Short mmCIF file of C-alpha atoms in Angstrom, two decimals:
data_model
loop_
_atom_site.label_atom_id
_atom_site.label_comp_id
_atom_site.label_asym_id
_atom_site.label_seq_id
_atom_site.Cartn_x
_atom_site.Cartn_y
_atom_site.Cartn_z
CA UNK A 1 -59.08 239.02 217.48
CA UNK A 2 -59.35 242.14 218.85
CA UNK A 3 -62.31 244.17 219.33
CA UNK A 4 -62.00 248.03 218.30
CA UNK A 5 -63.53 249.54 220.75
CA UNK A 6 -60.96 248.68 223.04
CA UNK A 7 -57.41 249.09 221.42
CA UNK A 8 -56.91 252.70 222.47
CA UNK A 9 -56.10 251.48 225.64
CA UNK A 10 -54.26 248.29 225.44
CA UNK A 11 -50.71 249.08 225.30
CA UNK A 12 -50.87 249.60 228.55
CA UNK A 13 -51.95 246.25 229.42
CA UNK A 14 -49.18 244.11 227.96
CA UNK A 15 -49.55 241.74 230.37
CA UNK A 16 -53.01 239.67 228.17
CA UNK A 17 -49.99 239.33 225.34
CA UNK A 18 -48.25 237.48 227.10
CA UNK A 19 -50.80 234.84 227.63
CA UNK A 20 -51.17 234.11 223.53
CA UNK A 21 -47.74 232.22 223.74
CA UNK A 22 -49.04 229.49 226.10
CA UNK A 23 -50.38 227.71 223.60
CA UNK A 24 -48.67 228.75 220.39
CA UNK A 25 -49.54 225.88 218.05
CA UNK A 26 -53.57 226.40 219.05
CA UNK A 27 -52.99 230.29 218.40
CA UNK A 28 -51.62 229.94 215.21
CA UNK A 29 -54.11 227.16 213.78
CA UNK A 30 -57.17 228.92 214.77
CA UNK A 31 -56.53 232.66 214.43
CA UNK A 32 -58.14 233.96 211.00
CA UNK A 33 -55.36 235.03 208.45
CA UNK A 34 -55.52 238.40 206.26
CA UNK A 35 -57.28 238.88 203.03
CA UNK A 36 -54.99 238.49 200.07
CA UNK A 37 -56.14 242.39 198.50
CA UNK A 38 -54.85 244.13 201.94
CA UNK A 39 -50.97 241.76 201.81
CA UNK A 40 -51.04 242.28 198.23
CA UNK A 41 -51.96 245.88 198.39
CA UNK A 42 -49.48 246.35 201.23
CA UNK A 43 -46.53 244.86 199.46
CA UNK A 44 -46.93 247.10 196.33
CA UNK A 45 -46.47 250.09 198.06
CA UNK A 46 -43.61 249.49 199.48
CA UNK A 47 -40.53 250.28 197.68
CA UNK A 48 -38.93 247.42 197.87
CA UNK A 49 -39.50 243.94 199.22
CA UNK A 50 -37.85 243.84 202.68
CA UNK A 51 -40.48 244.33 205.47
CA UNK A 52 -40.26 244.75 209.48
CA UNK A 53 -43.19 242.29 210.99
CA UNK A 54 -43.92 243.91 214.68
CA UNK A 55 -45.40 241.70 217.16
CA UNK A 56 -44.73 238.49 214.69
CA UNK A 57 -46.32 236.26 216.94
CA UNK A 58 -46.17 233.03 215.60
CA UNK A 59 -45.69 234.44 211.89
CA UNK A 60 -49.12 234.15 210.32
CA UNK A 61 -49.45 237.56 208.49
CA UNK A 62 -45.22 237.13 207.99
CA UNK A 63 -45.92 234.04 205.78
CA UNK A 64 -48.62 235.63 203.86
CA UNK A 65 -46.35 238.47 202.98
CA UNK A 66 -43.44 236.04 201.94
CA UNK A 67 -46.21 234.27 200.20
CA UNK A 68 -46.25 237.45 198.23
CA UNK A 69 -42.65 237.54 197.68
CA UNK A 70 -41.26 239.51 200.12
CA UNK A 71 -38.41 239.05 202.78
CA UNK A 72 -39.83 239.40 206.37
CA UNK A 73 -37.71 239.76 209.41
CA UNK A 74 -39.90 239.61 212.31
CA UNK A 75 -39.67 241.15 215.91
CA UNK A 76 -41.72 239.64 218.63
CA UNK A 77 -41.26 239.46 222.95
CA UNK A 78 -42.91 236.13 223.10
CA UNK A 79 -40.55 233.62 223.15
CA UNK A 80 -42.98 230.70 222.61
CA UNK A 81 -44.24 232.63 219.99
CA UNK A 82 -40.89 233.09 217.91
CA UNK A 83 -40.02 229.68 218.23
CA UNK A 84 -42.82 228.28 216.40
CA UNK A 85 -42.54 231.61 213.99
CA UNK A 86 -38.78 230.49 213.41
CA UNK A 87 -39.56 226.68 213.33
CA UNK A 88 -42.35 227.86 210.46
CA UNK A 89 -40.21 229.52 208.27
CA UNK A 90 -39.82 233.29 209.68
CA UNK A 91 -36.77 234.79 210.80
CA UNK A 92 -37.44 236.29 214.21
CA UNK A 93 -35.59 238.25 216.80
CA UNK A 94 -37.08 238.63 220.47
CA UNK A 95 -37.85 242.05 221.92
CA UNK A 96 -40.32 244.39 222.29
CA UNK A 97 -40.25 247.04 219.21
CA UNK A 98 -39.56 250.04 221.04
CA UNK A 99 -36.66 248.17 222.45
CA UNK A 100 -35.36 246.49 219.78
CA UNK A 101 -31.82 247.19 218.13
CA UNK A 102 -32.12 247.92 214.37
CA UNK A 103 -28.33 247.97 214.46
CA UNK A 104 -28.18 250.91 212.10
CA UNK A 105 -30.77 248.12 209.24
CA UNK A 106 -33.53 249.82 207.18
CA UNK A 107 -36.44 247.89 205.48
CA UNK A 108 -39.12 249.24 202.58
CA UNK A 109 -42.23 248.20 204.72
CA UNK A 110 -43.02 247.66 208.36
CA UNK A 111 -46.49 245.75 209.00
CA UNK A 112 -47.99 245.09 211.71
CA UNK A 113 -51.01 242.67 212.03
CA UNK A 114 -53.26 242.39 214.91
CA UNK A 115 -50.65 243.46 217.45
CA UNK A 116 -49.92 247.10 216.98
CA UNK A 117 -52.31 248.10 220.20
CA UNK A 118 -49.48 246.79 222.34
CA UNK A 119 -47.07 249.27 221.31
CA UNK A 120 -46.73 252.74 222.52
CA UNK A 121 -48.70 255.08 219.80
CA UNK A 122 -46.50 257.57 219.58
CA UNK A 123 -43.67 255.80 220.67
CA UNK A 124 -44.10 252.79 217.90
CA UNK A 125 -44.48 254.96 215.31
CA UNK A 126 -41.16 257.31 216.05
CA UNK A 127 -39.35 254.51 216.00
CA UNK A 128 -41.08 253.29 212.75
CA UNK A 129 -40.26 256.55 211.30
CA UNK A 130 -36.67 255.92 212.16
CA UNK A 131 -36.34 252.41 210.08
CA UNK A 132 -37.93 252.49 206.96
CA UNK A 133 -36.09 253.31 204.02
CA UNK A 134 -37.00 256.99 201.91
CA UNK A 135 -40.62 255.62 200.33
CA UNK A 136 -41.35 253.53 202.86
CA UNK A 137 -44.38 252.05 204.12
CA UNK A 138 -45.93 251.33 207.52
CA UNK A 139 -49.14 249.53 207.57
CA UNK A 140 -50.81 248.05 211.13
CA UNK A 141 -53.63 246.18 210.40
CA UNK A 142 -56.27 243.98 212.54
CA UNK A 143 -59.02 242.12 211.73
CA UNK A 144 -62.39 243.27 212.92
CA UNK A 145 -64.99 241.26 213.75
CA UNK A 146 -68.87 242.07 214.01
CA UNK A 147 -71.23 239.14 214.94
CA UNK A 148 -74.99 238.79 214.27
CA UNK A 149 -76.92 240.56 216.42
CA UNK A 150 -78.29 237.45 217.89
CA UNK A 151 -74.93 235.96 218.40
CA UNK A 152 -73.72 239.13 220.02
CA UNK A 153 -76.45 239.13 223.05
CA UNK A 154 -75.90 235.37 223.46
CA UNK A 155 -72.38 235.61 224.02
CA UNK A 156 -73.03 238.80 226.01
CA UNK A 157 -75.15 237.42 228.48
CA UNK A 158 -73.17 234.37 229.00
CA UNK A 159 -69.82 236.80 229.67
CA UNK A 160 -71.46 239.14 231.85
CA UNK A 161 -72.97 236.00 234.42
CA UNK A 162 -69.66 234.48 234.11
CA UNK A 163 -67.03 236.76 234.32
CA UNK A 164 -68.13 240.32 234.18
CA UNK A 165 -64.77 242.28 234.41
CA UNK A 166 -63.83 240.10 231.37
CA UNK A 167 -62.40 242.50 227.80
CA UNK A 168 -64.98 240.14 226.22
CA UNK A 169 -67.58 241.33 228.60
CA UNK A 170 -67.28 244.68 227.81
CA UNK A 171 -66.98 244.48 224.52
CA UNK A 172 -70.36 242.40 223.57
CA UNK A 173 -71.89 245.19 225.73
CA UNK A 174 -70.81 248.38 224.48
CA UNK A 175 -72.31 249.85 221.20
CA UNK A 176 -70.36 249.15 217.55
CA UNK A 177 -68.80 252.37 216.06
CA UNK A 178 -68.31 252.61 212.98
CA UNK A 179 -64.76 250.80 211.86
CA UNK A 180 -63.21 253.76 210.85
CA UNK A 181 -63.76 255.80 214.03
CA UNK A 182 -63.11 253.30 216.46
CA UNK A 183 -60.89 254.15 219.42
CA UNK A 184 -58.23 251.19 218.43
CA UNK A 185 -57.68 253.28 215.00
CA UNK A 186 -57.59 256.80 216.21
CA UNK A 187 -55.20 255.85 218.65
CA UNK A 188 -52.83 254.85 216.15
CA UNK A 189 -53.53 257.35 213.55
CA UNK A 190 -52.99 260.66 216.05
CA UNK A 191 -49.26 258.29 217.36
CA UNK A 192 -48.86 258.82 213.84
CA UNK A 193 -49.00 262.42 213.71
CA UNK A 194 -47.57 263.03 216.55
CA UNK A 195 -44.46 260.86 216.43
CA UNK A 196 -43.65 262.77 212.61
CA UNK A 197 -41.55 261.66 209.80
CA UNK A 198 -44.81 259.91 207.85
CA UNK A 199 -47.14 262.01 205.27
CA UNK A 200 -51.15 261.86 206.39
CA UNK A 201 -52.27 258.32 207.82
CA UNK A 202 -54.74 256.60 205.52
CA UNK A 203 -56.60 253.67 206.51
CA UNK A 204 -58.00 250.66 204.18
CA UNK A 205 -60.53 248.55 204.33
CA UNK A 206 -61.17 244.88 203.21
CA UNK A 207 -64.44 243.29 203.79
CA UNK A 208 -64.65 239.54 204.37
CA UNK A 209 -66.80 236.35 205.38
CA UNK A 210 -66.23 232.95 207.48
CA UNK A 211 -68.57 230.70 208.85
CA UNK A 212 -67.60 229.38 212.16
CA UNK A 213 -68.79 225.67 212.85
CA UNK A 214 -68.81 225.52 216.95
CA UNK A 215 -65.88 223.29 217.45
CA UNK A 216 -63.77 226.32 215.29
CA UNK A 217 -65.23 228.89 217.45
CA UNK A 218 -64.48 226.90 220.71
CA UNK A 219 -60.98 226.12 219.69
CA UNK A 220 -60.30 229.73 219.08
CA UNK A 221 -61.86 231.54 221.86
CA UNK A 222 -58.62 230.55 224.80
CA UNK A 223 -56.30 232.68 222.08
CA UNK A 224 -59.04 235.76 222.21
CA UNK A 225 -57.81 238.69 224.87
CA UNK A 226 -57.98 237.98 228.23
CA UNK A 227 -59.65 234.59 228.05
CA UNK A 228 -56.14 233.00 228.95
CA UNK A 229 -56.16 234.75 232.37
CA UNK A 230 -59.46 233.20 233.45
CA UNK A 231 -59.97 230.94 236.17
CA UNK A 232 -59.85 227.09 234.72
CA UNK A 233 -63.29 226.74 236.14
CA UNK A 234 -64.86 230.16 234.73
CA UNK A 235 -63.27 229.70 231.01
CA UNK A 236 -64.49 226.07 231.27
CA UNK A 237 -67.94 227.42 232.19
CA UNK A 238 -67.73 229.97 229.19
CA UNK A 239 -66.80 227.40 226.61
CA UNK A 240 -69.67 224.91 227.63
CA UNK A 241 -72.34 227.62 227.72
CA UNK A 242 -71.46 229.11 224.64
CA UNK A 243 -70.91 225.72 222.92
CA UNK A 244 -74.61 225.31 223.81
CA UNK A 245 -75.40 229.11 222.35
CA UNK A 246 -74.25 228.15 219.37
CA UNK A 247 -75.54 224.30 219.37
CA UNK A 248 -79.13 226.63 219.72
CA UNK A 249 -78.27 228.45 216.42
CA UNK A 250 -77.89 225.69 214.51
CA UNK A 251 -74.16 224.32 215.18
CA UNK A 252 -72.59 227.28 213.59
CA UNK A 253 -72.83 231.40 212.45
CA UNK A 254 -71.64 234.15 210.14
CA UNK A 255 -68.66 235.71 211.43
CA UNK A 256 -68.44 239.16 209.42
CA UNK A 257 -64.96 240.76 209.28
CA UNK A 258 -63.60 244.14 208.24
CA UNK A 259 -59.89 243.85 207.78
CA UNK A 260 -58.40 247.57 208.58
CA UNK A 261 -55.44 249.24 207.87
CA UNK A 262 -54.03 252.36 209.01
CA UNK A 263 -50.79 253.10 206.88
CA UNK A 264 -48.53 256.27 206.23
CA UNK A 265 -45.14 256.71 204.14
CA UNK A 266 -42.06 258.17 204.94
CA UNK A 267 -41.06 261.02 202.63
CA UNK A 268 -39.42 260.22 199.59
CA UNK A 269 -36.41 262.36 200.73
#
């Protein structure tokens, strides 16, 4: 998941993505899905049913929305990830978005979930502009995720001893802003305005619970930013120590999400 006080900058570091297709199966299984008000919400604004998935991945928010009965055509520069996506039921073609070939194809919707902060702000949403049908609707979205307060400094201290440059690091040590200010959304809200073609961004929010027994936690944390570009030794060393954090908390915590979307139309005509 991504932490929002760090998106602004992370289209510039493309290079963590491609880490999150080295183990596609473990990426898909643990990473949390989308609440069904913000898919369901998503898909009745849109004109029609015929969305653009960017950054796919493996196709977890693509099979929500088809869940919902819409046709998804997914575009995603993982190869590893678009297999699985593909062998799950998604059609996918490989590339990143600003490079991709529409091939003169419109859709009602593009979405985006979780993986909008690797495209160019401005850049992304020009070219979103240039897709979508009259009406249409883009909507990037990310689950945010805000620990206890106590399971924040536990994990802090254990990423700042073990690997201090670490995204991880920085996040559990920086203060929380509030959701809708964070630098991850205001990022893509002023590409937004910049790039043209959309009416005034809006962004939704969807508020949402899991508990997290340790073995959940511990099998998700290798898919979670740069933890894939650790040392075998060091991300070892961080999944022993905070097994044992949360072991001291009782074997499991309250993971509180806030699922966001930024979203904007194209002009009816």
């Amino acid at each position: 998941m991504v932490n929002s006080k760090l998106g602004g900058e992370l289209h510039q570091q493309r290079g963590t993505a491609e880490n999150y297709g080295l183990d596609a199966e473990r990426y898909d299984r643990t990473r949390p899905r989308y609440p069904d008000g913000l898919v369901e919400r998503i898909a009745r604004s849109c004109p029609g049913n015929e969305l653009l998935n960017v950054g796919a991945g493996t196709g977890i928010e693509a099979r929500q929305f088809q869940a919902a009965g819409c046709t998804v055509l997914g575009v995603e520069p993982d190869a590893r990830m678009a297999e699985f996506a593909r062998a799950h039921g998604t059609e996918i073609e490989i590339a990143r978005f600003e490079e991709w070939d529409a091939a003169d194809r419109r859709f009602d919707g593009i979405v985006s979930g979780q993986a909008w902060h690797w495209v160019g702000p401005e850049a992304g949403a020009a070219k979103a502009a240039s897709v979508l049908r009259p009406s249409g609707r883009f909507a990037a979205f990310w689950n945010v995720a805000e620990p206890p307060a106590e399971v924040r400094e536990a994990f802090r201290k254990i990423y700042v001893e073990v690997v201090p440059d670490a995204l991880a690091t920085r996040a559990y040590s920086m203060p929380t802003p509030p959701v809708n200010s964070s630098p991850l959304l205001t990022k893509t809200v002023e590409g937004i305005r910049k790039a043209g073609g959309f009416g005034e961004p809006e962004q939704w929010q969807f508020e949402w619970e899991y508990v997290y027994s340790k073995d959940e936690w511990l099998d998700q944390l290798p898919t979670q930013g740069d933890h894939g570009q650790f040392e075998p030794e060091k991300l070892e060393r961080v999944l022993t120590e905070v097994g044992a954090a949360i072991d001291a908390m009782g074997g499991s915590f309250d993971m509180k999400y806030t699922a966001v979307a930024v979203t904007a139309t194209r002009p009816a005509s």
